[in-house]
CSV table of C-alpha atoms in Angstrom, one decimal:
chain,number,residue,atom,x,y,z
A,6,MET,CA,42.1,16.0,-4.7
A,7,ARG,CA,38.5,16.3,-5.7
A,8,LYS,CA,35.7,14.5,-3.9
A,9,GLU,CA,34.3,11.2,-5.3
A,10,ARG,CA,31.1,11.8,-7.2
A,11,LEU,CA,28.2,9.4,-7.3
A,12,LEU,CA,25.2,9.6,-9.6
A,13,ILE,CA,22.1,7.9,-8.1
A,14,TYR,CA,19.4,7.0,-10.6
A,15,ARG,CA,15.9,6.8,-9.1
A,16,LEU,CA,12.6,7.9,-10.7
A,17,GLY,CA,9.2,8.6,-9.1
A,18,SER,CA,7.6,10.8,-6.5
A,19,ILE,CA,6.6,10.4,-2.8
A,20,GLY,CA,6.1,6.6,-2.5
A,21,ASP,CA,9.0,5.8,-4.8
A,22,THR,CA,11.2,8.0,-2.6
A,23,MET,CA,10.1,6.5,0.7
A,24,VAL,CA,10.7,2.9,-0.3
A,25,ALA,CA,14.2,3.8,-1.5
A,26,LEU,CA,15.2,5.5,1.8
A,27,PRO,CA,17.0,2.4,3.2
A,28,ALA,CA,19.0,2.2,0.0
A,29,LEU,CA,19.7,5.9,0.0
A,30,LYS,CA,20.8,5.8,3.6
A,31,LEU,CA,23.1,2.9,2.9
A,32,ILE,CA,24.7,4.8,0.1
A,33,ALA,CA,25.3,7.8,2.4
A,34,ARG,CA,26.9,5.5,5.0
A,35,ARG,CA,29.0,3.7,2.4
A,36,PHE,CA,30.2,7.0,0.7
A,37,PRO,CA,30.0,9.6,3.5
A,38,ASP,CA,32.5,12.0,1.9
A,39,ALA,CA,31.3,11.7,-1.7
A,40,GLU,CA,29.2,14.2,-3.6
A,41,ARG,CA,25.9,12.4,-4.2
A,42,VAL,CA,23.8,13.6,-7.1
A,43,LEU,CA,20.3,12.3,-7.8
A,44,LEU,CA,19.2,11.8,-11.4
A,45,THR,CA,15.4,11.8,-11.3
A,46,ASN,CA,12.3,12.9,-13.1
A,47,GLU,CA,10.7,16.4,-13.0
A,48,ALA,CA,7.9,16.8,-10.5
A,49,PRO,CA,4.6,15.3,-11.8
A,50,ALA,CA,1.8,17.8,-12.4
A,51,ASN,CA,-0.2,16.4,-9.5
A,52,GLY,CA,2.5,15.2,-7.2
A,53,ALA,CA,5.7,16.1,-5.4
A,54,SER,CA,9.2,15.6,-6.5
A,55,MET,CA,11.8,13.3,-4.9
A,56,ALA,CA,13.9,16.4,-4.4
A,57,THR,CA,11.2,18.0,-2.2
A,58,LEU,CA,10.9,15.0,0.1
A,59,LEU,CA,14.7,14.6,0.4
A,60,ALA,CA,15.4,18.3,1.1
A,61,GLY,CA,17.6,18.8,4.1
A,62,SER,CA,18.2,15.1,4.6
A,63,GLY,CA,21.8,15.2,3.5
A,64,LEU,CA,21.3,12.1,1.4
A,65,VAL,CA,21.8,13.9,-1.8
A,66,ASP,CA,23.7,17.1,-2.6
A,67,HIS,CA,21.7,18.2,-5.6
A,68,CYS,CA,19.6,16.8,-8.5
A,69,ILE,CA,19.6,16.5,-12.2
A,70,THR,CA,16.0,16.2,-13.5
A,71,TYR,CA,14.5,15.2,-16.9
A,72,LYS,CA,11.3,13.9,-18.4
A,73,PRO,CA,11.3,10.1,-18.6
A,74,GLY,CA,10.3,8.8,-22.0
A,75,GLU,CA,11.8,11.8,-23.8
A,76,ARG,CA,13.4,10.6,-27.0
A,77,ARG,CA,14.1,13.8,-28.9
A,78,PRO,CA,17.8,13.7,-29.9
A,79,GLY,CA,18.4,17.3,-28.8
A,80,VAL,CA,16.9,16.7,-25.3
A,81,LEU,CA,18.8,13.5,-24.9
A,82,ALA,CA,22.0,15.2,-26.0
A,83,ARG,CA,21.6,17.9,-23.4
A,84,LEU,CA,20.9,15.3,-20.6
A,85,ALA,CA,24.0,13.3,-21.7
A,86,GLY,CA,26.0,16.5,-21.6
A,87,SER,CA,24.9,17.3,-18.1
A,88,ILE,CA,25.8,13.8,-16.9
A,89,ARG,CA,29.1,13.8,-18.7
A,90,ALA,CA,30.0,17.2,-17.2
A,91,LEU,CA,29.4,15.8,-13.7
A,92,ARG,CA,32.3,13.4,-14.3
A,93,ALA,CA,30.7,10.9,-11.9
A,94,ASP,CA,33.0,8.1,-10.6
A,95,ARG,CA,30.1,5.6,-10.2
A,96,LEU,CA,26.4,5.2,-11.0
A,97,ILE,CA,24.1,3.6,-8.5
A,98,TYR,CA,21.1,2.3,-10.3
A,99,LEU,CA,17.9,2.3,-8.2
A,100,THR,CA,15.0,2.4,-10.6
A,101,GLU,CA,11.9,0.2,-10.5
A,102,PRO,CA,12.1,-3.0,-12.5
A,103,LYS,CA,12.2,-2.6,-16.3
A,104,GLY,CA,12.5,-5.2,-19.0
A,105,GLY,CA,15.9,-6.6,-19.7
A,106,LEU,CA,16.4,-4.8,-22.9
A,107,ALA,CA,15.4,-1.4,-21.3
A,108,THR,CA,17.9,-2.0,-18.5
A,109,TRP,CA,20.7,-2.8,-20.9
A,110,ARG,CA,19.8,0.3,-22.9
A,111,ASP,CA,20.1,2.4,-19.7
A,112,VAL,CA,23.5,0.9,-18.9
A,113,ALA,CA,24.7,1.6,-22.4
A,114,PHE,CA,23.5,5.2,-22.2
A,115,PHE,CA,25.4,5.8,-18.9
A,116,ARG,CA,28.5,4.2,-20.2
A,117,ALA,CA,28.3,6.5,-23.3
A,118,CYS,CA,28.2,9.4,-20.8
A,119,GLY,CA,31.5,8.3,-19.4
A,120,ILE,CA,30.4,6.3,-16.3
A,121,THR,CA,31.9,2.8,-16.4
A,122,ARG,CA,31.4,1.7,-12.8
A,123,ILE,CA,27.7,0.9,-12.4
A,124,ILE,CA,26.3,-0.7,-9.2
A,125,GLY,CA,22.8,-2.1,-8.8
A,126,ALA,CA,21.6,-2.4,-12.4
A,127,PRO,CA,19.3,-5.5,-12.4
A,128,LEU,CA,20.7,-7.2,-15.4
A,129,SER,CA,19.4,-10.6,-14.3
A,130,ARG,CA,15.8,-11.6,-14.3
A,131,ASP,CA,16.0,-12.4,-10.6
A,132,MET,CA,17.1,-8.9,-9.7
A,133,ARG,CA,14.3,-7.4,-11.7
A,134,THR,CA,11.7,-9.6,-10.1
A,135,HIS,CA,10.1,-9.4,-6.6
A,136,ARG,CA,10.7,-12.7,-5.0
A,137,PRO,CA,7.7,-14.5,-3.4
A,138,SER,CA,7.5,-15.1,0.3
A,139,PRO,CA,8.0,-18.7,1.5
A,140,ASP,CA,4.2,-19.2,1.8
A,141,GLY,CA,3.6,-17.7,-1.6
A,142,GLU,CA,1.0,-15.3,-0.3
A,143,ARG,CA,2.9,-12.1,-1.2
A,144,LEU,CA,6.0,-10.7,-2.9
A,145,GLU,CA,9.0,-9.0,-1.3
A,146,SER,CA,8.8,-5.2,-1.1
A,147,GLU,CA,10.3,-2.8,-3.6
A,148,GLY,CA,12.6,-1.6,-0.8
A,149,ALA,CA,13.9,-5.1,-0.2
A,150,ARG,CA,14.5,-5.7,-3.9
A,151,LEU,CA,16.5,-2.5,-4.1
A,152,ALA,CA,18.5,-3.6,-1.1
A,153,ARG,CA,19.3,-6.9,-2.9
A,154,CYS,CA,20.5,-5.0,-6.0
A,155,ILE,CA,23.0,-3.0,-4.0
A,156,ALA,CA,23.9,-5.6,-1.4
A,157,ALA,CA,27.6,-5.3,-2.5
A,158,LEU,CA,27.6,-1.9,-0.6
A,159,GLY,CA,26.5,-3.4,2.7
A,160,ASP,CA,23.4,-4.0,4.9
A,161,ALA,CA,20.4,-1.7,4.1
A,162,ARG,CA,19.1,-2.4,7.6
A,163,LEU,CA,15.5,-3.0,6.5
A,164,ASP,CA,14.4,-4.1,9.9
A,165,ASP,CA,15.6,-0.8,11.5
A,166,ALA,CA,12.7,1.7,11.7
A,167,GLU,CA,15.2,4.6,11.3
A,168,SER,CA,16.0,3.3,7.8
A,169,TRP,CA,12.5,4.3,6.7
A,170,ARG,CA,12.2,7.6,8.6
A,171,PRO,CA,12.1,10.7,6.4
A,172,PHE,CA,13.9,13.8,7.4
A,173,LEU,CA,11.9,16.6,9.1
A,174,GLY,CA,13.5,20.0,9.8
A,175,ASP,CA,12.8,22.2,12.9
A,176,ASP,CA,11.0,24.7,10.6
A,177,ASP,CA,8.7,21.9,9.2
A,178,LYS,CA,7.8,20.8,12.7
A,179,ALA,CA,7.2,24.4,13.9
A,180,ARG,CA,4.9,25.2,11.0
A,181,ALA,CA,2.9,22.0,11.7
A,182,ASP,CA,2.7,22.8,15.4
A,183,ARG,CA,1.2,26.2,14.6
A,184,ILE,CA,-1.5,24.6,12.5
A,185,LEU,CA,-2.4,22.2,15.3
A,186,ASP,CA,-2.4,24.8,18.0
A,187,GLY,CA,-5.9,25.5,19.0
A,188,TRP,CA,-7.6,22.7,17.0
A,189,ASN,CA,-9.8,20.8,19.3
A,190,GLY,CA,-8.9,17.5,17.6
A,191,ALA,CA,-5.2,17.8,17.9
A,192,ALA,CA,-4.8,15.7,21.1
A,193,SER,CA,-6.1,12.5,19.3
A,194,PHE,CA,-6.7,12.4,15.6
A,195,ILE,CA,-6.8,10.1,12.6
A,196,ALA,CA,-5.2,11.2,9.3
A,197,LEU,CA,-7.3,10.3,6.2
A,198,ALA,CA,-5.8,10.4,2.8
A,199,VAL,CA,-9.0,10.3,0.8
A,200,GLY,CA,-7.7,10.8,-2.8
A,201,ALA,CA,-5.7,8.8,-5.2
A,202,ARG,CA,-3.6,9.9,-8.3
A,203,VAL,CA,-4.5,6.6,-10.1
A,204,PRO,CA,-8.2,5.9,-10.6
A,205,ALA,CA,-7.7,2.1,-9.8
A,206,LYS,CA,-6.4,3.1,-6.4
A,207,ASP,CA,-9.4,5.3,-5.6
A,208,TRP,CA,-11.5,3.7,-2.9
A,209,GLY,CA,-14.4,6.0,-3.7
A,210,GLU,CA,-16.0,9.0,-2.0
A,211,ASP,CA,-19.0,6.9,-0.8
A,212,ARG,CA,-16.6,4.5,0.9
A,213,TRP,CA,-14.8,7.3,2.7
A,214,ALA,CA,-18.1,8.8,3.8
A,215,ALA,CA,-19.3,5.5,5.2
A,216,LEU,CA,-16.1,5.1,7.1
A,217,ILE,CA,-16.4,8.6,8.6
A,218,ASP,CA,-20.0,7.9,9.5
A,219,GLY,CA,-18.9,4.8,11.4
A,220,LEU,CA,-16.1,6.7,13.2
A,221,GLU,CA,-18.7,9.4,14.3
A,222,GLU,CA,-20.9,6.7,15.7
A,223,ARG,CA,-18.3,4.5,17.3
A,224,CYS,CA,-15.6,7.0,18.4
A,225,PRO,CA,-17.2,10.4,18.7
A,226,GLY,CA,-14.3,12.2,20.3
A,227,ILE,CA,-11.7,11.5,17.7
A,228,GLY,CA,-10.4,14.2,15.4
A,229,LEU,CA,-10.1,13.8,11.7
A,230,MET,CA,-7.4,15.4,9.5
A,231,LEU,CA,-7.7,15.1,5.8
A,232,VAL,CA,-4.5,15.2,3.8
A,233,GLY,CA,-3.7,15.0,0.1
A,234,GLY,CA,-3.0,17.1,-2.9
A,235,PRO,CA,-4.8,20.1,-4.3
A,236,ALA,CA,-6.9,17.8,-6.5
A,237,ASP,CA,-8.4,16.3,-3.3
A,238,ARG,CA,-9.7,19.5,-1.9
A,239,ASP,CA,-13.3,19.3,-3.3
A,240,ARG,CA,-13.8,15.8,-2.1
A,241,ALA,CA,-12.4,16.7,1.3
A,242,LYS,CA,-14.8,19.6,1.7
A,243,ARG,CA,-17.8,17.4,0.9
A,244,LEU,CA,-16.7,14.7,3.3
A,245,ILE,CA,-16.2,17.0,6.3
A,246,ALA,CA,-19.3,19.1,5.7
A,247,ASN,CA,-21.7,19.1,8.7
A,248,ARG,CA,-19.6,16.6,10.7
A,249,ARG,CA,-19.9,16.3,14.5
A,250,LEU,CA,-16.3,15.3,14.9
A,251,PRO,CA,-13.4,17.8,15.1
A,252,VAL,CA,-12.2,18.1,11.5
A,253,LEU,CA,-9.3,19.8,9.8
A,254,ASP,CA,-8.8,19.9,6.0
A,255,ARG,CA,-5.1,20.1,5.0
A,256,CYS,CA,-5.4,18.9,1.4
A,257,GLY,CA,-3.0,20.8,-0.8
A,258,GLU,CA,-0.7,21.6,2.1
A,259,ASP,CA,3.1,21.9,1.5
A,260,LEU,CA,4.5,18.3,1.5
A,261,ARG,CA,7.0,18.9,4.3
A,262,VAL,CA,4.3,20.4,6.5
A,263,THR,CA,2.0,17.4,5.8
A,264,MET,CA,4.8,15.1,6.9
A,265,ALA,CA,5.2,17.0,10.1
A,266,LEU,CA,1.5,16.9,10.7
A,267,LEU,CA,1.3,13.2,10.1
A,268,ARG,CA,3.8,12.4,12.8
A,269,HIS,CA,1.2,13.5,15.4
A,270,ALA,CA,-1.5,11.2,14.1
A,271,ARG,CA,-2.7,8.3,16.2
A,272,LEU,CA,-3.5,6.4,13.0
A,273,ALA,CA,-3.5,7.0,9.2
A,274,VAL,CA,-6.1,5.5,6.9
A,275,THR,CA,-5.0,5.6,3.2
A,276,SER,CA,-5.1,4.0,-0.2
A,277,ASP,CA,-1.9,2.9,-1.8
A,278,GLY,CA,0.1,6.1,-2.1
A,279,GLY,CA,2.6,8.6,-0.8
A,280,PRO,CA,0.8,9.5,2.5
A,281,MET,CA,0.7,5.8,3.4
A,282,HIS,CA,4.5,5.4,3.0
A,283,ILE,CA,5.2,8.7,4.9
A,284,ALA,CA,3.0,7.7,7.8
A,285,ALA,CA,4.6,4.3,8.1
A,286,GLY,CA,8.0,5.8,7.8
A,287,LEU,CA,7.2,8.1,10.7
A,288,GLY,CA,6.1,5.2,12.8
A,289,VAL,CA,2.3,5.9,12.6
A,290,PRO,CA,0.1,2.8,12.4
A,291,VAL,CA,-1.5,2.5,9.0
A,292,VAL,CA,-4.8,1.0,7.8
A,293,ALA,CA,-4.3,0.8,4.0
A,294,VAL,CA,-6.8,-0.1,1.2
A,295,PHE,CA,-5.2,-1.6,-1.9
A,296,SER,CA,-6.4,-2.4,-5.4
A,297,GLY,CA,-5.9,-5.9,-6.8
A,298,ASP,CA,-4.0,-4.3,-9.7
A,299,GLN,CA,-1.0,-4.3,-7.3
A,300,PRO,CA,0.3,-7.7,-6.2
A,301,PRO,CA,0.4,-8.0,-2.4
A,302,GLY,CA,3.6,-7.1,-0.7
A,303,VAL,CA,5.5,-5.0,-3.2
A,304,TRP,CA,4.1,-1.6,-2.1
A,305,PHE,CA,2.9,-2.5,1.4
A,306,PRO,CA,3.8,0.0,4.1
A,307,ALA,CA,7.1,-0.7,5.9
A,308,GLY,CA,7.3,-1.8,9.5
A,309,LYS,CA,4.9,-3.5,11.9
A,310,GLY,CA,1.6,-2.7,13.4
A,311,HIS,CA,-0.2,-2.0,10.1
A,312,VAL,CA,-3.2,-3.6,8.5
A,313,VAL,CA,-3.4,-3.8,4.7
A,314,PHE,CA,-6.6,-4.6,2.9
A,315,HIS,CA,-6.3,-6.2,-0.5
A,316,PRO,CA,-9.4,-7.4,-2.5
A,317,ALA,CA,-8.5,-10.9,-1.6
A,318,THR,CA,-6.4,-10.6,1.6
A,319,VAL,CA,-5.9,-8.7,4.7
A,320,PHE,CA,-2.3,-8.7,5.8
A,321,HIS,CA,-0.9,-8.1,9.3
A,322,PRO,CA,2.8,-7.5,9.1
A,323,ALA,CA,3.0,-7.7,12.9
A,324,THR,CA,2.4,-11.5,12.6
A,325,GLY,CA,3.1,-12.1,8.9
A,326,ASP,CA,-0.2,-13.9,8.6
A,327,PRO,CA,-2.5,-13.2,5.7
A,328,ALA,CA,-6.2,-14.3,5.9
A,329,SER,CA,-8.9,-14.3,3.4
A,330,VAL,CA,-11.4,-11.5,3.9
A,331,HIS,CA,-13.3,-11.3,0.7
A,332,ALA,CA,-14.2,-13.8,-2.0
A,333,ARG,CA,-14.0,-11.4,-4.9
A,334,GLY,CA,-10.7,-10.3,-6.5
A,335,ARG,CA,-7.5,-12.2,-7.0
A,336,ARG,CA,-4.3,-11.7,-5.2
A,337,CYS,CA,-2.3,-10.8,-8.3
A,338,GLY,CA,-5.2,-10.1,-10.6
A,339,THR,CA,-7.4,-7.1,-11.2
A,340,GLY,CA,-9.7,-7.1,-8.1
A,341,SER,CA,-11.4,-3.8,-7.6
A,342,ILE,CA,-10.4,-1.8,-4.5
A,343,ARG,CA,-14.1,-1.4,-3.9
A,344,ALA,CA,-14.2,-5.1,-2.9
A,345,VAL,CA,-12.9,-3.8,0.4
A,346,MET,CA,-15.9,-2.8,2.6
A,347,PRO,CA,-16.0,0.2,4.9
A,348,ASP,CA,-17.0,-2.0,7.9
A,349,MET,CA,-13.7,-4.0,7.5
A,350,VAL,CA,-11.7,-0.8,7.6
A,351,LEU,CA,-13.7,0.6,10.5
A,352,ASP,CA,-13.1,-2.5,12.6
A,353,ALA,CA,-9.3,-2.2,11.9
A,354,CYS,CA,-9.4,1.5,12.9
A,355,LEU,CA,-11.2,0.7,16.1
A,356,ASP,CA,-8.6,-1.9,17.0
A,357,HIS,CA,-6.1,1.0,17.2
A,358,LEU,CA,-8.3,3.3,19.2
A,359,PRO,CA,-9.6,3.5,22.7
A,360,ALA,CA,-13.1,2.3,23.7
A,361,PRO,CA,-15.8,4.8,22.5
A,362,HIS,CA,-16.2,6.4,25.9
A,363,ALA,CA,-12.5,7.3,25.9
A,364,CYS,CA,-12.2,8.7,22.4
């Protein structure tokens, strides 16, 4: 008797993978003996694939990749053939919200590929929409929406820190430890993710420089590790040039090694992106700077102890209390990320660090 086969449909890269971890872990608990196949996009040119982040986790057995938006009949026919050859017993639909017509089109495509049992497809408007919090200040997270969509499978355990924790192998940890060995900032350091794949999410090199200036003045013993992709290397070099603090530039590092390095950080300061979600998943406190292009809540880091700056709000998940910090921007509008000032972020960092004489 062959094993049951599941096809799990989720697109994206690092952040999209991290917010789906509770759902993926629920699926693994619900179908522990099934062959779990991930249908996802090819790795973006300037990012990492879901397959890379999930490697070794046991959550999926292998992947089928394609280019989203591809409409050439021959390419679609080959994709349909790969799905049909899998002979999946069920499809679990975990993509970000689409319009109703696009969702129905996806369902029709998978049924044409021979999969009749589909779980999680958000066919109702409610399932495609992030619900507002009772106070109306923010929306539910994407991870929570996904959990609602597949609630028939069980409890995604969103309040359990382990649900958000990415897998790290012993080799990943050993490689990171070798990098830290001998660095004079390794005992106590802040990780800074100074780049952004999307221009609207870029806080700006001048803002990052001002923050580092403040850290040098207020906490002179802290180490700084800069993380990010290859595209962030030039900015990182400029930011750390002639600094008095212990600095280590790991931009462009292998994703899994970056993850293992982040687990040692005392604090991570990021924009809205993959490093933010990884740090939060590893239990590292995060100070995150958001653009007003993203409504508050949907992509905030999971867990407690973080501070998230939005052009109109600062949000403390530890208490659930948002408070106005800046007059410019709108909570669900197009407020610039640059409305968040470096001194605000510096103060939030210092709240997580010892007094200056102890840094």
